[in-house]
N, CA, C and O atoms as a MOPAC input file, in Angstrom:
PM7 MOZYME 1SCF
protein

 N     29.54100 1     8.04400 1  -197.69600 1
 C     29.04700 1     7.20000 1  -196.64400 1
 C     28.22500 1     6.06500 1  -197.26900 1
 O     27.39600 1     6.30500 1  -198.14700 1
 N     28.45700 1     4.84900 1  -196.81800 1
 C     27.71000 1     3.70500 1  -197.33600 1
 C     26.27400 1     3.74200 1  -196.81100 1
 O     26.03200 1     4.19500 1  -195.69200 1
 N     25.34200 1     3.27400 1  -197.60400 1
 C     23.95000 1     3.24300 1  -197.17400 1
 C     23.62900 1     1.92100 1  -196.49600 1
 O     24.25900 1     0.90100 1  -196.77600 1
 N     22.65600 1     1.94200 1  -195.61300 1
 C     22.11400 1     0.76000 1  -194.93000 1
 C     23.09200 1     0.04200 1  -193.99900 1
 O     22.87600 1    -1.12900 1  -193.68700 1
 N     24.16000 1     0.70500 1  -193.54500 1
 C     25.05200 1     0.05600 1  -192.57600 1
 C     25.10100 1     0.82100 1  -191.25600 1
 O     25.63600 1     0.31200 1  -190.27100 1
 N     24.55800 1     2.02300 1  -191.22100 1
 C     24.62100 1     2.85500 1  -190.02300 1
 C     23.34800 1     2.70100 1  -189.19300 1
 O     22.26000 1     2.56200 1  -189.75100 1
 N     23.47500 1     2.72400 1  -187.85800 1
 C     22.28400 1     2.60600 1  -187.01400 1
 C     21.41300 1     3.86800 1  -187.10700 1
 O     21.88400 1     4.93600 1  -187.49900 1
 N     20.14600 1     3.72000 1  -186.74100 1
 C     19.21900 1     4.84500 1  -186.73600 1
 C     19.59100 1     5.79700 1  -185.60400 1
 O     19.66900 1     5.38000 1  -184.44800 1
 N     19.81600 1     7.04600 1  -185.91400 1
 C     20.23300 1     8.07400 1  -184.96500 1
 C     19.06300 1     9.01700 1  -184.77600 1
 O     18.65500 1     9.67800 1  -185.73100 1
 N     18.50300 1     9.10400 1  -183.56200 1
 C     17.26100 1     9.83100 1  -183.34100 1
 C     17.25000 1    10.47500 1  -181.95500 1
 O     18.17900 1    10.27500 1  -181.17200 1
 N     16.20200 1    11.24900 1  -181.64700 1
 C     16.07400 1    11.93900 1  -180.36300 1
 C     15.47000 1    11.00100 1  -179.31500 1
 O     14.48200 1    10.31700 1  -179.58100 1
 N     16.07600 1    10.97500 1  -178.11200 1
 C     15.53400 1    10.23600 1  -176.97300 1
 C     15.55500 1    11.15900 1  -175.76100 1
 O     16.16300 1    12.22800 1  -175.79900 1
 N     14.89500 1    10.74700 1  -174.69400 1
 C     14.90600 1    11.46900 1  -173.43000 1
 C     15.71200 1    10.65700 1  -172.43100 1
 O     15.50500 1     9.45100 1  -172.29600 1
 N     16.63300 1    11.31400 1  -171.72800 1
 C     17.43200 1    10.65600 1  -170.68900 1
 C     16.92700 1    11.14500 1  -169.34100 1
 O     16.87000 1    12.34900 1  -169.09000 1
 N     16.55800 1    10.19700 1  -168.46700 1
 C     16.04400 1    10.53200 1  -167.14200 1
 C     17.10800 1    10.20100 1  -166.10900 1
 O     17.50200 1     9.04400 1  -165.96600 1
 N     17.57500 1    11.21800 1  -165.38600 1
 C     18.60800 1    11.05100 1  -164.36300 1
 C     18.00100 1    10.44000 1  -163.09800 1
 O     16.78100 1    10.31600 1  -162.99600 1
 N     18.85000 1    10.05700 1  -162.13200 1
 C     18.37800 1     9.42600 1  -160.90800 1
 C     17.57100 1    10.38300 1  -160.03900 1
 O     16.72300 1     9.93800 1  -159.26600 1
 N     17.81500 1    11.68300 1  -160.14900 1
 C     17.05800 1    12.65100 1  -159.34500 1
 C     15.76000 1    13.08800 1  -160.01900 1
 O     15.04500 1    13.93500 1  -159.48400 1
 N     15.44500 1    12.52500 1  -161.18400 1
 C     14.19400 1    12.83100 1  -161.85900 1
 C     14.30600 1    13.86000 1  -162.96800 1
 O     13.37000 1    14.02100 1  -163.75200 1
 N     15.43200 1    14.56300 1  -163.05300 1
 C     15.59600 1    15.53500 1  -164.12800 1
 C     15.73300 1    14.81000 1  -165.45400 1
 O     16.21100 1    13.67700 1  -165.51100 1
 N     15.31200 1    15.47000 1  -166.51000 1
 C     15.34600 1    14.87200 1  -167.84000 1
 C     15.98000 1    15.83000 1  -168.83100 1
 O     15.91300 1    17.04800 1  -168.66200 1
 N     16.59600 1    15.27500 1  -169.86400 1
 C     17.08500 1    16.08500 1  -170.97100 1
 C     16.97800 1    15.26700 1  -172.24800 1
 O     16.90800 1    14.03900 1  -172.21200 1
 N     16.96700 1    15.95800 1  -173.36100 1
 C     16.85500 1    15.29000 1  -174.65100 1
 C     18.21300 1    15.29500 1  -175.34100 1
 O     18.97000 1    16.26100 1  -175.25100 1
 N     18.50200 1    14.20000 1  -176.02800 1
 C     19.75000 1    14.07900 1  -176.77500 1
 C     19.53000 1    13.13900 1  -177.95100 1
 O     18.52500 1    12.43200 1  -178.01600 1
 N     20.46400 1    13.14000 1  -178.86400 1
 C     20.40200 1    12.21900 1  -179.99700 1
 C     21.18800 1    10.96500 1  -179.63600 1
 O     22.25100 1    11.04600 1  -179.02000 1
 N     20.65000 1     9.78700 1  -180.02900 1
 C     21.26600 1     8.52400 1  -179.66100 1
 C     20.82100 1     7.42100 1  -180.61300 1
 O     19.89600 1     7.59700 1  -181.40600 1
 N     21.49700 1     6.28400 1  -180.51800 1
 C     21.07600 1     5.09200 1  -181.25400 1
 C     20.28800 1     4.16200 1  -180.34700 1
 O     19.86000 1     3.09500 1  -180.78800 1
 N     20.08300 1     4.54400 1  -179.07300 1
 C     19.33700 1     3.73500 1  -178.11500 1
 C     17.85700 1     3.68200 1  -178.49300 1
 O     17.26500 1     4.71200 1  -178.81700 1
 N     17.26400 1     2.51000 1  -178.45500 1
 C     15.82600 1     2.35000 1  -178.66100 1
 C     15.33300 1     2.90900 1  -179.97900 1
 O     15.95700 1     2.74500 1  -181.02700 1
 N     14.18400 1     3.57900 1  -179.89000 1
 C     13.61700 1     4.20600 1  -181.07900 1
 C     13.21700 1     5.63400 1  -180.74500 1
 O     13.26700 1     6.02900 1  -179.58000 1
 N     12.83100 1     6.39500 1  -181.71800 1
 C     12.46500 1     7.80500 1  -181.56200 1
 C     11.48000 1     7.98800 1  -180.40500 1
 O     10.43200 1     7.34400 1  -180.36700 1
 N     11.82600 1     8.87700 1  -179.45700 1
 C     10.93700 1     9.19700 1  -178.34800 1
 C     11.07000 1     8.31800 1  -177.12300 1
 O     10.40600 1     8.58500 1  -176.12100 1
 N     11.90000 1     7.27600 1  -177.15200 1
 C     12.08100 1     6.41200 1  -175.98100 1
 C     12.74500 1     7.18000 1  -174.84300 1
 O     13.37800 1     8.21300 1  -175.06100 1
 N     12.59000 1     6.65400 1  -173.61200 1
 C     13.20700 1     7.25100 1  -172.43800 1
 C     14.23600 1     6.28400 1  -171.87300 1
 O     13.93300 1     5.11500 1  -171.63500 1
 N     15.45200 1     6.77100 1  -171.66000 1
 C     16.52800 1     5.99000 1  -171.05200 1
 C     16.62100 1     6.41700 1  -169.59100 1
 O     17.00800 1     7.55100 1  -169.30800 1
 N     16.27200 1     5.52400 1  -168.65300 1
 C     16.33900 1     5.81800 1  -167.22300 1
 C     17.67100 1     5.31900 1  -166.68500 1
 O     17.99600 1     4.13800 1  -166.80100 1
 N     18.43300 1     6.22500 1  -166.09800 1
 C     19.75600 1     5.87400 1  -165.59000 1
 C     19.67600 1     5.34400 1  -164.16700 1
 O     18.93100 1     5.88100 1  -163.34800 1
 N     20.43400 1     4.29800 1  -163.86500 1
 C     20.56000 1     3.78900 1  -162.50300 1
 C     21.65900 1     4.53600 1  -161.76200 1
 O     21.56400 1     4.75500 1  -160.55400 1
 N     22.69200 1     4.92400 1  -162.48300 1
 C     23.84000 1     5.62600 1  -161.91000 1
 C     24.16300 1     6.79500 1  -162.82400 1
 O     24.20200 1     6.64700 1  -164.04500 1
 N     24.39300 1     7.95400 1  -162.22900 1
 C     24.79800 1     9.12200 1  -163.00500 1
 C     25.78900 1     9.94000 1  -162.17100 1
 O     26.05000 1     9.58200 1  -161.02200 1
 N     26.34400 1    11.02100 1  -162.71300 1
 C     27.34000 1    11.78900 1  -161.96600 1
 C     26.84400 1    12.34600 1  -160.63700 1
 O     27.66100 1    12.66300 1  -159.77200 1
 N     25.54800 1    12.47500 1  -160.44900 1
 C     25.02000 1    12.99600 1  -159.18700 1
 C     24.93100 1    11.92500 1  -158.10400 1
 O     24.81800 1    12.25100 1  -156.92200 1
 N     24.98000 1    10.63600 1  -158.49900 1
 C     24.83400 1     9.56200 1  -157.51300 1
 C     26.01400 1     8.60300 1  -157.45900 1
 O     26.10800 1     7.80800 1  -156.52400 1
 N     26.91500 1     8.65200 1  -158.43100 1
 C     28.02700 1     7.69800 1  -158.47900 1
 C     29.13100 1     8.10900 1  -157.50700 1
 O     29.50600 1     9.28100 1  -157.46800 1
 N     29.65800 1     7.16500 1  -156.72000 1
 C     30.69700 1     7.49100 1  -155.73100 1
 C     31.95600 1     8.11900 1  -156.32400 1
 O     32.64700 1     8.86600 1  -155.63200 1
 N     32.26600 1     7.83500 1  -157.57700 1
 C     33.46400 1     8.41800 1  -158.17500 1
 C     33.34900 1     9.93800 1  -158.27300 1
 O     34.36200 1    10.63300 1  -158.19600 1
 N     32.14300 1    10.46300 1  -158.44100 1
 C     31.94600 1    11.90800 1  -158.54200 1
 C     31.51400 1    12.53600 1  -157.23100 1
 O     31.69400 1    13.73800 1  -157.03600 1
 N     30.94100 1    11.74000 1  -156.31900 1
 C     30.45200 1    12.30300 1  -155.05900 1
 C     31.47500 1    12.19400 1  -153.93700 1
 O     31.24200 1    12.71600 1  -152.84700 1
 N     32.60000 1    11.53000 1  -154.17700 1
 C     33.63700 1    11.40200 1  -153.15800 1
 C     33.45700 1    10.18900 1  -152.26900 1
 O     34.15800 1    10.07500 1  -151.26300 1
 N     32.56700 1     9.29400 1  -152.58500 1
 C     32.31400 1     8.11600 1  -151.76700 1
 C     33.38600 1     7.05100 1  -151.86100 1
 O     33.40500 1     6.12900 1  -151.04500 1
 N     34.28800 1     7.15000 1  -152.84000 1
 C     35.31800 1     6.12100 1  -152.99600 1
 C     36.46700 1     6.30500 1  -152.02600 1
 O     37.29800 1     5.40700 1  -151.88300 1
 N     36.53600 1     7.41600 1  -151.37300 1
 C     37.66100 1     7.65100 1  -150.46100 1
 C     37.69700 1     6.65600 1  -149.31700 1
 O     38.77500 1     6.32800 1  -148.82200 1
 N     36.54000 1     6.16900 1  -148.88400 1
 C     36.54200 1     5.22000 1  -147.78300 1
 C     36.98500 1     3.82400 1  -148.22300 1
 O     37.23100 1     2.97000 1  -147.37200 1
 N     37.09200 1     3.57300 1  -149.51000 1
 C     37.53500 1     2.27200 1  -149.99600 1
 C     39.05300 1     2.16500 1  -150.06800 1
 O     39.58800 1     1.05800 1  -150.13400 1
 N     39.75100 1     3.29000 1  -150.05800 1
 C     41.20000 1     3.28600 1  -150.19500 1
 C     41.83200 1     3.09100 1  -148.82000 1
 O     41.61400 1     3.89000 1  -147.91000 1
 N     42.60300 1     2.04100 1  -148.67900 1
 C     43.24800 1     1.69800 1  -147.42000 1
 C     44.74900 1     1.61500 1  -147.67700 1
 O     45.27500 1     0.52800 1  -147.91700 1
 N     45.44100 1     2.74600 1  -147.63000 1
 C     46.84200 1     2.76600 1  -148.03700 1
 C     47.74300 1     2.04400 1  -147.04800 1
 O     48.50600 1     1.16500 1  -147.45000 1
 N     47.67900 1     2.38500 1  -145.77700 1
 C     48.55900 1     1.76900 1  -144.79800 1
 C     48.23600 1     0.30800 1  -144.56200 1
 O     49.14700 1    -0.50600 1  -144.41100 1
 N     46.97800 1    -0.03600 1  -144.52700 1
 C     46.57100 1    -1.41400 1  -144.25400 1
 C     47.01300 1    -2.39100 1  -145.32000 1
 O     47.38200 1    -3.52200 1  -145.00200 1
 N     46.98600 1    -1.99300 1  -146.54900 1
 C     47.39800 1    -2.88100 1  -147.63800 1
 C     48.88800 1    -3.16900 1  -147.56900 1
 O     49.31700 1    -4.30200 1  -147.78800 1
 N     49.66800 1    -2.16100 1  -147.26900 1
 C     51.11900 1    -2.34500 1  -147.17500 1
 C     51.45900 1    -3.25900 1  -146.00500 1
 O     52.29600 1    -4.15300 1  -146.13500 1
 N     50.81700 1    -3.04000 1  -144.86600 1
 C     51.06300 1    -3.89500 1  -143.70100 1
 C     50.66800 1    -5.33500 1  -143.97200 1
 O     51.38800 1    -6.25500 1  -143.58400 1
 N     49.54600 1    -5.54400 1  -144.62600 1
 C     49.07800 1    -6.88800 1  -144.94400 1
 C     50.05800 1    -7.58100 1  -145.89700 1
 O     50.33300 1    -8.77200 1  -145.75000 1
 N     50.58000 1    -6.83700 1  -146.86900 1
 C     51.55900 1    -7.40100 1  -147.80200 1
 C     52.83400 1    -7.79700 1  -147.05900 1
 O     53.37200 1    -8.88500 1  -147.26600 1
 N     53.30800 1    -6.91000 1  -146.19900 1
 C     54.53500 1    -7.20800 1  -145.46300 1
 C     54.36600 1    -8.39200 1  -144.51800 1
 O     55.31200 1    -9.15500 1  -144.32300 1
 N     53.19300 1    -8.56300 1  -143.93100 1
 C     52.95600 1    -9.71800 1  -143.06600 1
 C     52.98600 1   -11.01500 1  -143.86200 1
 O     53.50400 1   -12.02600 1  -143.38900 1
 N     52.43500 1   -10.98900 1  -145.06000 1
 C     52.38200 1   -12.20300 1  -145.88300 1
 C     53.72700 1   -12.52700 1  -146.52200 1
 O     54.12500 1   -13.69000 1  -146.57000 1
 N     54.42400 1   -11.51300 1  -147.00800 1
 C     55.61800 1   -11.75400 1  -147.81700 1
 C     56.88400 1   -11.13300 1  -147.23800 1
 O     57.92800 1   -11.16400 1  -147.89000 1
 N     56.82200 1   -10.57800 1  -146.05200 1
 C     57.97300 1    -9.89200 1  -145.46400 1
 C     59.13900 1   -10.82500 1  -145.17000 1
 O     60.29100 1   -10.39300 1  -145.21300 1
 N     58.87100 1   -12.08700 1  -144.87400 1
 C     59.92300 1   -13.03300 1  -144.54700 1
 C     60.62800 1   -13.62100 1  -145.75800 1
 O     61.63100 1   -14.32000 1  -145.60900 1
 N     60.13400 1   -13.35600 1  -146.92400 1
 C     60.74800 1   -13.92300 1  -148.12500 1
 C     61.99500 1   -13.11100 1  -148.50700 1
 O     61.96100 1   -11.88100 1  -148.56500 1
 N     63.06000 1   -13.81000 1  -148.75700 1
 C     64.28500 1   -13.15500 1  -149.21400 1
 C     64.88900 1   -13.97200 1  -150.33400 1
 O     64.57200 1   -15.15000 1  -150.49700 1
 N     65.74800 1   -13.35500 1  -151.09400 1
 C     66.50200 1   -14.03500 1  -152.13500 1
 C     67.85700 1   -14.37900 1  -151.55700 1
 O     68.69400 1   -13.50300 1  -151.34200 1
 N     68.07100 1   -15.66800 1  -151.30400 1
 C     69.31600 1   -16.11100 1  -150.70700 1
 C     70.25100 1   -16.63000 1  -151.76100 1
 O     69.84600 1   -17.36500 1  -152.66200 1
 N     71.53800 1   -16.23900 1  -151.64600 1
 C     72.56900 1   -16.76800 1  -152.53600 1
 C     73.36000 1   -17.81500 1  -151.76200 1
 O     73.82400 1   -17.55900 1  -150.65100 1
 N     73.50600 1   -18.97400 1  -152.34700 1
 C     74.25900 1   -20.03400 1  -151.66700 1
 C     75.67000 1   -20.10600 1  -152.17400 1
 O     76.44900 1   -20.94100 1  -151.71400 1

């Protein structure tokens, strides 16, 4: 391993959105710093099921057909 090219790898504290904390090794900040998360698996819609209301399967198809349904490939 080459010397002086790798970042400092040290212990930090990660604070979740619900206030729970855990310690891990990271290159973030310096030894003993706290990383406060804005989004984590307990609050992100991808893990909590909140993205289901964003999916509009029938509406997208209908909107596409209204815009482009009249287009055809005509051979003369």
